[in-house]
Coordinates of C-alpha atoms in Angstrom, one line a residue:
X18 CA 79.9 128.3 70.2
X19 CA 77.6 127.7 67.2
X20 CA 78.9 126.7 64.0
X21 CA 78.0 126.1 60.0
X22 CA 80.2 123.9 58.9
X23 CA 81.2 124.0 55.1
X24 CA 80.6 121.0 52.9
X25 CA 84.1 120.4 52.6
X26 CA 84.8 120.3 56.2
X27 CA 81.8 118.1 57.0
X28 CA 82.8 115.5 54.1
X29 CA 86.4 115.2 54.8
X30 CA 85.8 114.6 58.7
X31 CA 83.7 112.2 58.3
X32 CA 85.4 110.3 55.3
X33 CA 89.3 111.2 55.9
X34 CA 89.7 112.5 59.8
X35 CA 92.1 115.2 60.4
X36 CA 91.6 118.5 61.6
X37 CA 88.0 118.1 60.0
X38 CA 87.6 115.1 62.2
X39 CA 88.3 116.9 64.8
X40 CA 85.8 119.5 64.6
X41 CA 83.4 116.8 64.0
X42 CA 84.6 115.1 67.1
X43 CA 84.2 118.7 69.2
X44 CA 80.6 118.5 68.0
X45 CA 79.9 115.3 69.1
X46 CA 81.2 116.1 72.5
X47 CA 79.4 118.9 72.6
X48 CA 82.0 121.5 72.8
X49 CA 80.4 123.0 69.7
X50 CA 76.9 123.7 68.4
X51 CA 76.3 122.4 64.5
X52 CA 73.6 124.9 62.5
X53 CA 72.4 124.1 59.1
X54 CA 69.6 124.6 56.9
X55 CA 67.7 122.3 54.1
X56 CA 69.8 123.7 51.7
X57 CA 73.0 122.5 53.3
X58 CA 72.0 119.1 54.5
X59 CA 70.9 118.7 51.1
X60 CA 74.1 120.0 49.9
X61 CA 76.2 117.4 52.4
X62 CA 74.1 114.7 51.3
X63 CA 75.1 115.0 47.4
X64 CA 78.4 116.0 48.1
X65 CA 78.8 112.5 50.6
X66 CA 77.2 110.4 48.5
X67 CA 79.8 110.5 45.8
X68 CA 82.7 110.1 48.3
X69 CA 80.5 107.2 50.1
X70 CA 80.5 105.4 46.2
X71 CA 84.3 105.7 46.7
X72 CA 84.3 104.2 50.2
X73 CA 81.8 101.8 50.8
X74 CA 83.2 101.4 54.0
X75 CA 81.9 104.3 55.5
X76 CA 77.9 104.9 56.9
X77 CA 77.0 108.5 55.9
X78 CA 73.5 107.9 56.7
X79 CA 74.5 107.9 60.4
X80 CA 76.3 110.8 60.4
X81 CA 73.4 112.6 58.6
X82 CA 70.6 111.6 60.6
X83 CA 72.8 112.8 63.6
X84 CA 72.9 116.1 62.4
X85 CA 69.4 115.9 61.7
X86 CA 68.7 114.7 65.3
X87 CA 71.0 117.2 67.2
X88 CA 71.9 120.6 65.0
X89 CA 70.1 123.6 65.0
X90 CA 68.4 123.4 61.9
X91 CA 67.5 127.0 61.0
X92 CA 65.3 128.5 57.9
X93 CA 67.0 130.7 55.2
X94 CA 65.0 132.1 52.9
X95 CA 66.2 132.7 49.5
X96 CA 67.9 135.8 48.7
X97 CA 66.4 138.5 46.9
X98 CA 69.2 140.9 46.2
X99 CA 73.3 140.2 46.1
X100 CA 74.6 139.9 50.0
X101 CA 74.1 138.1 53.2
X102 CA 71.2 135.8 54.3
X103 CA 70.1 135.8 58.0
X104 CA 68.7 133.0 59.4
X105 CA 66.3 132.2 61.2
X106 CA 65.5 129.6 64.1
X107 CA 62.9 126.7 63.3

């Protein structure tokens, strides 16, 4: 099954556990596929970063170049009109 994982998700797996965790956890054995684009690597990155200021503790570099290394990294080109973007494999 292939996935896009919300910001929210992504951040609070890595930096809290939970249920988030979890899914983060079924990536990483490969019971799930992780897609994502630029924009949304770029939009976990900023979003970590000011959690990772808050926990020192915790190496979201790793986690990013992992995603970088083993999602599907797909291209979305910008929308034109109000709706739904496809994307498209890289």
């Amino acid at each position: 099954m292939k996935i896009v994982l919300d910001t929210n998700v992504f951040v609070s797996g890595i930096f809290f556990g939970g249920p988030p965790g979890a899914i983060l956890e079924a990536w990483q054995d490969r019971r799930i596929e992780l897609v994502v684009s630029l924009e949304i690597l770029a939009e976990y990155e900023r979003v970590g970063k000011e959690l990772a200021a808050q926990f020192p503790e915790v190496d979201l570099s790793s986690f990013l170049e992992l995603i970088v290394s083993n999602a599907e990294l797909c291209d979305c080109p910008p929308l034109t009109e109000p709706g739904v973007r496809g994307c498209g494999r890289r």
